[in-house]
XYZ file of N, CA and C in Angstrom:
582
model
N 77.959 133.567 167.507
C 77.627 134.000 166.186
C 77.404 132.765 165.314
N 76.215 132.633 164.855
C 76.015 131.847 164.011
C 76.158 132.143 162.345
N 76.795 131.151 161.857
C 77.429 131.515 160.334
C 76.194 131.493 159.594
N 76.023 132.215 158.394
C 75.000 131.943 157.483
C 75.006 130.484 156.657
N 74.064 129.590 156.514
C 74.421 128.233 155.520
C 74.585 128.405 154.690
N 75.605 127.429 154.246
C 76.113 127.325 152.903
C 75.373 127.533 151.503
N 75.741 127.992 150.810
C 74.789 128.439 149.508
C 74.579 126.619 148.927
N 74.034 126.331 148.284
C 73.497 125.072 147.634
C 74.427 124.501 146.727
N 74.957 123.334 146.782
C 75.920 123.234 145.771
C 75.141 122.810 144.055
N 75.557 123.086 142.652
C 74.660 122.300 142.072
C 75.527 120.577 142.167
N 74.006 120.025 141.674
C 74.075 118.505 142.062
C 75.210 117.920 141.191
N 76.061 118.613 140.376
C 77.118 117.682 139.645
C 78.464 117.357 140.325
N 78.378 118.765 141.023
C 79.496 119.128 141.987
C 79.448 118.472 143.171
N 77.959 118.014 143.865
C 77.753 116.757 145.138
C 78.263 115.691 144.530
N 78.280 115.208 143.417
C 78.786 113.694 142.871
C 80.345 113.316 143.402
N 80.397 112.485 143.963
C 81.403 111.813 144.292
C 82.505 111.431 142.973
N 83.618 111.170 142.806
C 84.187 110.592 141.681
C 84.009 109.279 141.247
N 83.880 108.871 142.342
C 83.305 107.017 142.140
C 81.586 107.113 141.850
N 80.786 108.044 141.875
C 79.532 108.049 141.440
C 79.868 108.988 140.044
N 80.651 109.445 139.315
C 80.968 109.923 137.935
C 81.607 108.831 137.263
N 82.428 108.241 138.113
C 82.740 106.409 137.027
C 81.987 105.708 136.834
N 81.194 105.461 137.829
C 79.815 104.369 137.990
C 78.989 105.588 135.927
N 78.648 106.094 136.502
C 78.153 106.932 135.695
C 78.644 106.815 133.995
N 80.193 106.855 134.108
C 80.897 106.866 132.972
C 80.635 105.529 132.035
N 80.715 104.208 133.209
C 80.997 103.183 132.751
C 79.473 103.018 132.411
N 78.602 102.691 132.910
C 76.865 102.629 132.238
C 76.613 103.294 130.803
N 77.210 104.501 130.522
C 77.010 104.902 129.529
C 78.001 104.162 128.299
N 78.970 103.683 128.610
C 79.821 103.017 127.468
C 78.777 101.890 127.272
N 78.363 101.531 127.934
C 77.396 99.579 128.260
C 76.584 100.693 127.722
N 75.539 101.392 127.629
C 74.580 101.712 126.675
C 74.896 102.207 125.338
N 76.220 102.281 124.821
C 76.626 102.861 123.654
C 76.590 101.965 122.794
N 76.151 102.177 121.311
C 76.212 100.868 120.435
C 77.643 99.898 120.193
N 78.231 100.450 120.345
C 79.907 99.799 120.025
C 80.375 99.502 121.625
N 79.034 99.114 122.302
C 80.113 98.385 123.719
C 80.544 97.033 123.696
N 81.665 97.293 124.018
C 82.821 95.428 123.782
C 83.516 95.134 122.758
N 83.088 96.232 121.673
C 83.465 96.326 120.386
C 84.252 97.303 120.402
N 85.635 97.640 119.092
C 86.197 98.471 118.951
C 85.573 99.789 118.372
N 85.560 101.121 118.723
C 84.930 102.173 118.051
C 85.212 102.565 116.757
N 84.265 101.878 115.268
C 85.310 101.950 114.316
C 85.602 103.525 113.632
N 85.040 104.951 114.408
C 85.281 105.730 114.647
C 86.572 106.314 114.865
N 87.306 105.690 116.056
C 88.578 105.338 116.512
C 89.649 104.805 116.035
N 89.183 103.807 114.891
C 90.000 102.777 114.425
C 91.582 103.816 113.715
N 92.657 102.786 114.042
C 93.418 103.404 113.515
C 93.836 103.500 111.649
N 94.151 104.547 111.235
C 93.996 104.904 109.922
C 95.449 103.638 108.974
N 95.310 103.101 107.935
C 95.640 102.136 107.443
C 97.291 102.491 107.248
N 97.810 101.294 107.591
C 99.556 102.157 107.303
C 99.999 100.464 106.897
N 101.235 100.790 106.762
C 101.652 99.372 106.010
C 103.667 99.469 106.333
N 104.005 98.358 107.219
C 105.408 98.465 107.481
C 106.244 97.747 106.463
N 107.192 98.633 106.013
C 107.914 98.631 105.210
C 109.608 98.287 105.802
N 110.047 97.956 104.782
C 111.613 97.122 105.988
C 112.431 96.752 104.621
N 113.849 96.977 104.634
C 114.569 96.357 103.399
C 115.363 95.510 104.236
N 115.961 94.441 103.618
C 117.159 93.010 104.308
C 117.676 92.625 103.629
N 119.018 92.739 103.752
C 120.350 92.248 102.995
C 120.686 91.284 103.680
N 120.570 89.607 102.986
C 121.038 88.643 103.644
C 121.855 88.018 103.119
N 122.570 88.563 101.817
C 123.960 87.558 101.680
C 123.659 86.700 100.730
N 122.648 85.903 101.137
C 122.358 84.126 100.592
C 120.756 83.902 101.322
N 120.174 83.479 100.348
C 118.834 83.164 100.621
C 118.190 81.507 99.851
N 119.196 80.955 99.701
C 119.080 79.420 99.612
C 119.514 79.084 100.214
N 118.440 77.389 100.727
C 118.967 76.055 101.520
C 118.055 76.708 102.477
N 116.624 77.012 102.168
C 115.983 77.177 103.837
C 115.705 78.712 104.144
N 116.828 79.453 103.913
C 117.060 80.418 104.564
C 115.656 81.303 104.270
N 114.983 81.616 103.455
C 113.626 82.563 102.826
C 112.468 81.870 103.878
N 112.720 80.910 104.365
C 111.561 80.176 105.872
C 112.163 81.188 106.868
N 113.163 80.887 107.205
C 113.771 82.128 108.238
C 113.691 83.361 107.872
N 113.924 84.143 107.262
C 113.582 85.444 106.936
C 112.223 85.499 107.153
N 111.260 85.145 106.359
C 109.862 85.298 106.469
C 109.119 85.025 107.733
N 110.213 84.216 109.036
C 109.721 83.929 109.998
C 109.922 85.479 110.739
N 111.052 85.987 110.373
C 111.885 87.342 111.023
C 110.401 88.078 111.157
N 110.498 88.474 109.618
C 109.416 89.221 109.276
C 108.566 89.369 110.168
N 107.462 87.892 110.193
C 106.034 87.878 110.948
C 106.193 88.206 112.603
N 107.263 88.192 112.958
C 107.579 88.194 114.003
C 107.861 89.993 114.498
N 108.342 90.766 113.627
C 108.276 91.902 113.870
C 107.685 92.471 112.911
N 106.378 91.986 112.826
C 104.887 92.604 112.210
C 105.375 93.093 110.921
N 106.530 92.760 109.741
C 106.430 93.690 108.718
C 105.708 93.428 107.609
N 105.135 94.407 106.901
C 104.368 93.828 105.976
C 104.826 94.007 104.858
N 105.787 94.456 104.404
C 106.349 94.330 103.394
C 107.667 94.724 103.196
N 108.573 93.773 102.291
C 110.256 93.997 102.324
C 110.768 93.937 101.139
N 111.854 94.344 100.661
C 112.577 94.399 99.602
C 113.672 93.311 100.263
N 114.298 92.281 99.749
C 115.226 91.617 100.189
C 116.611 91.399 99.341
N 117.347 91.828 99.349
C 118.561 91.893 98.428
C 119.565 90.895 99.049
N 120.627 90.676 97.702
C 121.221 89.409 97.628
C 120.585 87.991 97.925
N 120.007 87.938 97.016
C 118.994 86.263 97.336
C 120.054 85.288 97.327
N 121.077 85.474 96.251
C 121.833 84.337 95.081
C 120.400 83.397 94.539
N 119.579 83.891 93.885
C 118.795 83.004 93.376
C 119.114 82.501 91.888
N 119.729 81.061 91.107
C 120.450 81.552 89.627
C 118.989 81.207 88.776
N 119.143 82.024 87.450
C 118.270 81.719 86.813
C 117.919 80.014 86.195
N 119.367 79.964 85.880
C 119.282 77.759 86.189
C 118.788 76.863 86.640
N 118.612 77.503 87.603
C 118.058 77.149 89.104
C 116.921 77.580 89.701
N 116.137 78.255 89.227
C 115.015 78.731 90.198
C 114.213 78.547 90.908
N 114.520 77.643 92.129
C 113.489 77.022 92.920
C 114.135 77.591 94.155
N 113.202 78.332 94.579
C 112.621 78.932 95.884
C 111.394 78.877 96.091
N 111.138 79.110 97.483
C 109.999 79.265 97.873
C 109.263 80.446 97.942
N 108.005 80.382 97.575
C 106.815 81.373 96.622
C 106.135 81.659 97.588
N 105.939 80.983 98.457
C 104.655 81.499 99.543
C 105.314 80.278 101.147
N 105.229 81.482 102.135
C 105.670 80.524 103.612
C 105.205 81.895 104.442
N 104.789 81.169 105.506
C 104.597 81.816 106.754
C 103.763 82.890 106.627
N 102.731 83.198 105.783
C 101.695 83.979 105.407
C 102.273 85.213 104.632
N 103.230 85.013 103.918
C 104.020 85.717 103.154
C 104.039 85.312 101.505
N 103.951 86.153 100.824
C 104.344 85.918 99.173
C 105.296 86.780 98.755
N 106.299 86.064 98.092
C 108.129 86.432 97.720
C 107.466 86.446 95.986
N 108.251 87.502 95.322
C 108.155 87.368 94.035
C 109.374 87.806 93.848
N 110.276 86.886 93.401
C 112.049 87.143 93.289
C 112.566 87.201 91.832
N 113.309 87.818 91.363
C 114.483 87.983 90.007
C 115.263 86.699 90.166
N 115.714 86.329 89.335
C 116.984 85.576 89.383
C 118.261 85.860 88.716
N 119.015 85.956 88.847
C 120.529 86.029 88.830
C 120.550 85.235 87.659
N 121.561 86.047 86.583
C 122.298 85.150 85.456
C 124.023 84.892 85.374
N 124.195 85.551 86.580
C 125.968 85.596 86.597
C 126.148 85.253 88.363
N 127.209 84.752 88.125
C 127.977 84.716 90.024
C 127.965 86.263 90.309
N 128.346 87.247 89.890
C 128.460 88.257 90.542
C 127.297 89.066 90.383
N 125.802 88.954 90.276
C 124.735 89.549 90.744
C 123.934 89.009 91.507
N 123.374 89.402 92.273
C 122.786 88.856 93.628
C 121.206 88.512 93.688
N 120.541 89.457 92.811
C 119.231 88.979 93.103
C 118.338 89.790 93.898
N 116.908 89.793 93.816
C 116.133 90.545 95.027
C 114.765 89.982 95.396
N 114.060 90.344 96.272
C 113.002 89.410 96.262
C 111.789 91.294 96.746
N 110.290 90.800 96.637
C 109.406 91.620 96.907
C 108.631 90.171 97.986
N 108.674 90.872 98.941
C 108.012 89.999 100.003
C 106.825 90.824 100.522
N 105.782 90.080 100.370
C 103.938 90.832 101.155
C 103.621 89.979 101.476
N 103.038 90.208 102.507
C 101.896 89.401 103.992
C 100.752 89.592 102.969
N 100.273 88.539 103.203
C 99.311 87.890 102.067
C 97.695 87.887 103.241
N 98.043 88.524 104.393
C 96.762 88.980 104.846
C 96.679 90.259 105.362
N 97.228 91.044 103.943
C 96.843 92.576 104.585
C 95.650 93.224 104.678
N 96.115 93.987 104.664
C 93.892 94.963 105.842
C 94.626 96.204 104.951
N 93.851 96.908 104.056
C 93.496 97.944 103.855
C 95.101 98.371 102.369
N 95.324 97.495 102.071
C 96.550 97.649 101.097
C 96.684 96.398 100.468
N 96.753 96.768 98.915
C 97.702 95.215 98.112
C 98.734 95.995 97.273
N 99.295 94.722 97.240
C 100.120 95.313 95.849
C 99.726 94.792 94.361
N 100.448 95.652 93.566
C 99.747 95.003 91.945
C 101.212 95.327 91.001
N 100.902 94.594 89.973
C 101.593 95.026 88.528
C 103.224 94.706 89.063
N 103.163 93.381 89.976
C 104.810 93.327 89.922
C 105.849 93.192 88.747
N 106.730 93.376 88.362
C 107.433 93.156 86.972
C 108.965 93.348 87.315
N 109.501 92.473 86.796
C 111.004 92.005 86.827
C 111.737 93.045 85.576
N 112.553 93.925 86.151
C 113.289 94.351 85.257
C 114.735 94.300 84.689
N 115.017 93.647 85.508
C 116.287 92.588 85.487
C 116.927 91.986 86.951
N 117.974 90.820 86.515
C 118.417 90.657 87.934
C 118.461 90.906 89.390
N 118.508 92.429 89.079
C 118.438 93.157 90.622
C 117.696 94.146 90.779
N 116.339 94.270 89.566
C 115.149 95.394 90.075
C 114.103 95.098 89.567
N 113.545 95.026 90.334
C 111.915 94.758 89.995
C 111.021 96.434 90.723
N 109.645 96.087 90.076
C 108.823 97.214 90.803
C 107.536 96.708 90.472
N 106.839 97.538 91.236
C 105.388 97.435 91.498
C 104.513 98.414 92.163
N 103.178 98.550 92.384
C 102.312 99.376 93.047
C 101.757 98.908 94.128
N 102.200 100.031 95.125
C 101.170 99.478 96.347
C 100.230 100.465 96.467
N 98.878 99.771 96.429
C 97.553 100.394 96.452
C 97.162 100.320 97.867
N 96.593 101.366 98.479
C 95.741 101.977 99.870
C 94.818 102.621 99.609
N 93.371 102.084 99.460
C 92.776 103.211 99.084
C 92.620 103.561 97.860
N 92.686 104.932 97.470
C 92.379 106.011 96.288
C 94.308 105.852 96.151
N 94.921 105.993 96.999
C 96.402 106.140 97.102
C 96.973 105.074 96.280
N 97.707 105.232 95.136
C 98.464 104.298 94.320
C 100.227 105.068 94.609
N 101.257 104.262 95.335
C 102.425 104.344 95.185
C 103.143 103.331 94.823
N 104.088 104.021 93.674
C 104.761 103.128 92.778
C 106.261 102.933 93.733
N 106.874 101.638 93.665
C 107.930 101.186 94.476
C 109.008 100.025 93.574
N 110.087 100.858 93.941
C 111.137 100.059 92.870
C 112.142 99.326 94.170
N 112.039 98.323 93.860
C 113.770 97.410 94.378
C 114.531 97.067 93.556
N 115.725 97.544 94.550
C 117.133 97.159 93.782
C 117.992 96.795 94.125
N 118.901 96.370 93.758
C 120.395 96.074 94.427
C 121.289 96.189 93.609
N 122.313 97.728 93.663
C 123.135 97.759 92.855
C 124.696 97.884 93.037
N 125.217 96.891 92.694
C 126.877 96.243 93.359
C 128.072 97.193 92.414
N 128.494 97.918 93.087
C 129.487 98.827 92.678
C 130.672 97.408 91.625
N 130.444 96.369 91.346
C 131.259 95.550 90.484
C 130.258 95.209 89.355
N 128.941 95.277 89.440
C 128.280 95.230 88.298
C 127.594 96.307 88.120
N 128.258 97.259 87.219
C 127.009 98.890 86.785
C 126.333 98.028 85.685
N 126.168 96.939 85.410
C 125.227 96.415 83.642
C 123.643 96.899 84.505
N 123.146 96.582 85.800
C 122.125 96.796 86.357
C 121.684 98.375 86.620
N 122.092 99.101 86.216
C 121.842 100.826 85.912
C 120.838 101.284 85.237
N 120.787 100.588 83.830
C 120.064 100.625 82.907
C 118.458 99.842 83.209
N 118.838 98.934 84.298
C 117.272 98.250 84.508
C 116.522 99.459 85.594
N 117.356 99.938 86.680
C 116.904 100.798 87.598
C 116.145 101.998 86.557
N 116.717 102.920 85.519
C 116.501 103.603 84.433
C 115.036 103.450 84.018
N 114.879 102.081 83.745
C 113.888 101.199 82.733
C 112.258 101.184 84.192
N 112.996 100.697 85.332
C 111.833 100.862 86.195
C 111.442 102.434 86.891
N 112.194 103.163 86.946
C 111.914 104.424 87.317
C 111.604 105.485 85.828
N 111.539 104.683 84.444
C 110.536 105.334 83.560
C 109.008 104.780 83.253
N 109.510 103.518 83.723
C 107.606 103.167 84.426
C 106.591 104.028 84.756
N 106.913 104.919 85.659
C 106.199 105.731 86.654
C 106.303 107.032 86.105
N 106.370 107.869 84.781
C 106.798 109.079 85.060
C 106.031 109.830 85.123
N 106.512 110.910 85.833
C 105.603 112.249 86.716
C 105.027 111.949 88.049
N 106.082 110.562 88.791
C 105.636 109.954 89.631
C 106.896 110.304 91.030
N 107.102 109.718 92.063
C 108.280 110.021 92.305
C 108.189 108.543 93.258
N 108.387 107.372 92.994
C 108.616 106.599 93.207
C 109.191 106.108 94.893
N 108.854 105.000 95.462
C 109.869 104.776 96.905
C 110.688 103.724 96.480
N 112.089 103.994 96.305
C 113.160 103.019 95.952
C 113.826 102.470 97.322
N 113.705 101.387 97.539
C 113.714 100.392 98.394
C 115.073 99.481 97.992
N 116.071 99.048 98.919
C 117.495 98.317 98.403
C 118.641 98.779 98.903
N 119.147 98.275 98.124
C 121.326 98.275 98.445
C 121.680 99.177 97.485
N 121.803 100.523 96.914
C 122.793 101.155 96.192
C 124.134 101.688 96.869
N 124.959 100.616 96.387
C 125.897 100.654 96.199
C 127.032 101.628 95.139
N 126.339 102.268 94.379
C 126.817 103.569 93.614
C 126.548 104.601 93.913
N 127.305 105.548 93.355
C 127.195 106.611 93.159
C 126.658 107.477 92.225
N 124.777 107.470 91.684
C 124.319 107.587 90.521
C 124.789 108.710 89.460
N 125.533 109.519 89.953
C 126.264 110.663 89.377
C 127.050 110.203 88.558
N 128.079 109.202 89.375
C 129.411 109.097 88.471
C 129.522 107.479 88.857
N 129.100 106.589 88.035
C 129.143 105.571 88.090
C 130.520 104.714 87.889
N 131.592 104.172 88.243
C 132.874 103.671 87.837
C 132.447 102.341 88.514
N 133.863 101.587 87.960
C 133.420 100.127 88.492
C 134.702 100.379 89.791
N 134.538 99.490 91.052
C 135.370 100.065 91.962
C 136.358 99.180 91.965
């Protein structure tokens, strides 16, 4: 008994898998964006954010931090406890492709904060930084059409005098809802000294 022949396959289904790669790959090499990234594809703009409490940020130490930073890609930080004094204000402003815009301290017992940005960002800046006292500053980070307003702080359950600056930067923004970035150390309800 002879079998009837096989019905005809269509020709996509004869293709081998290594003649559908061959295939695959020719068509990327004829596509306009071959070797190039598809900016189709590209990923949508984001921006890493990171807060760091270091204690002490004189004698060097703001080279090291900012080295931290570049090293685990962040692009932007709130940094609390600088000890930067207002007497004194020499730190460093720009290192390691980074720009610090810091408060300074008028007493031993307030600490200070810094706003640190990678000074070669893609698709985000910041604007309108402003010092609102010792331990809060704020500013806008712009993406786009996207404007978000961002407050740092650092507030030491032995000094509540810095309450009133947090107050002062979160009426900056109103009808806004702000990203507060820092050390609170209180309890904004019921503020006591501890």
């Amino acid at each position: 008994a002879i079998s009837p022949p096989e019905p005809p396959q269509p020709a996509i289904l004869q293709k081998t898998t290594l003649q559908l790669r061959l295939e695959s790959q020719q068509r990327k090499k004829l596509s306009p964006h071959h070797g190039e990234k598809d900016p189709t594809r590209e990923r949508p703009p984001y921006v890493r954010i990171a807060t760091h409490n270091v204690e002490d940020a004189r004698n060097g130490r703001l080279h090291k931090i900012t080295r931290n930073l570049k090293t685990h890609h962040i692009d932007l930080t709130i940094i609390t406890q600088l000890r930067i004094h207002s007497h004194n204000p020499i730190h460093t402003r720009d290192c390691n492709g980074y720009d610090i815009f810091a408060t300074y301290t008028t007493a031993d017992n307030q600490r200070g904060i810094a706003l640190v940005t990678r000074q070669d960002a893609k698709n985000w800046h910041v604007e309108s930084q402003l010092k609102h006292g010792p331990n809060v500053l704020s500013c806008i980070l712009v993406s786009g059409t996207q404007r978000t307003p961002l407050i740092g702080v650092y507030l030491s359950p032995k000094h509540l005098n810095d309450v009133p600056f947090l107050v002062e930067a979160l009426e900056r923004f109103p009808n806004q809802s702000p990203l507060v970035l820092g050390d609170l150390n209180v309890d904004l309800e019921k503020p006591h000294l501890n």
